[in-house]
Amino acid sequence: MLETETGRGDFQGHEGGGAWGECADTTLRREWDGFEGTRASQVVNLGPGSESDDRATVLLVSMPTERAERYLETKRALHESCPEILLDTEAAPLEEHHEAQEISGLGDEALLEVLWQVGGDEYDGTPSHIVIVRIGGVLAIVSNQGDRDAGDLLAARTTRRVRSELYRADGS
């Protein structure tokens, strides 16, 4: 573990996932900006002696189950309406590309987001991966820049831990 943070309120800045304000319709953006919950985040190394690229962030957000379900519905709608975004930056235009894929067998529902940026000197198109798992009213959001498989494994471990520590064996 490298650092831990807790708080209540908006968690969008902690979660990553794109500049949706550039293309999504107003109603969808307003709803997206309204998600809040109690959060705890942790930055971890994915392996011993890891480079900085082998770090992942685990964000747990607690909210009512219906809001957590709606969060994932809204995220899917954003990906549908905004697969590519052109951002105007001071240095040069930046293209942001988004993909979303459902993941089965992980939590109550799960989504894999892949985000990559191309343009300027520092954006080479290296993808970042975000796995969002809903376990009841808890969202487990695991993001990493490196190895997707390592991020997926961390998301699975996080899901098991949330389920065993916060919910009874029957998932309630």
XYZ file of C-alpha atoms in Angstrom, residues 37 43 66 75 93 110 172:
7
model
C -20.929 8.385 -1.926
C -2.813 3.122 -4.247
C -30.254 1.754 -6.732
C -21.450 4.978 -17.474
C -5.411 18.745 -29.745
C -19.108 -5.347 -13.767
C -27.230 -9.464 1.304
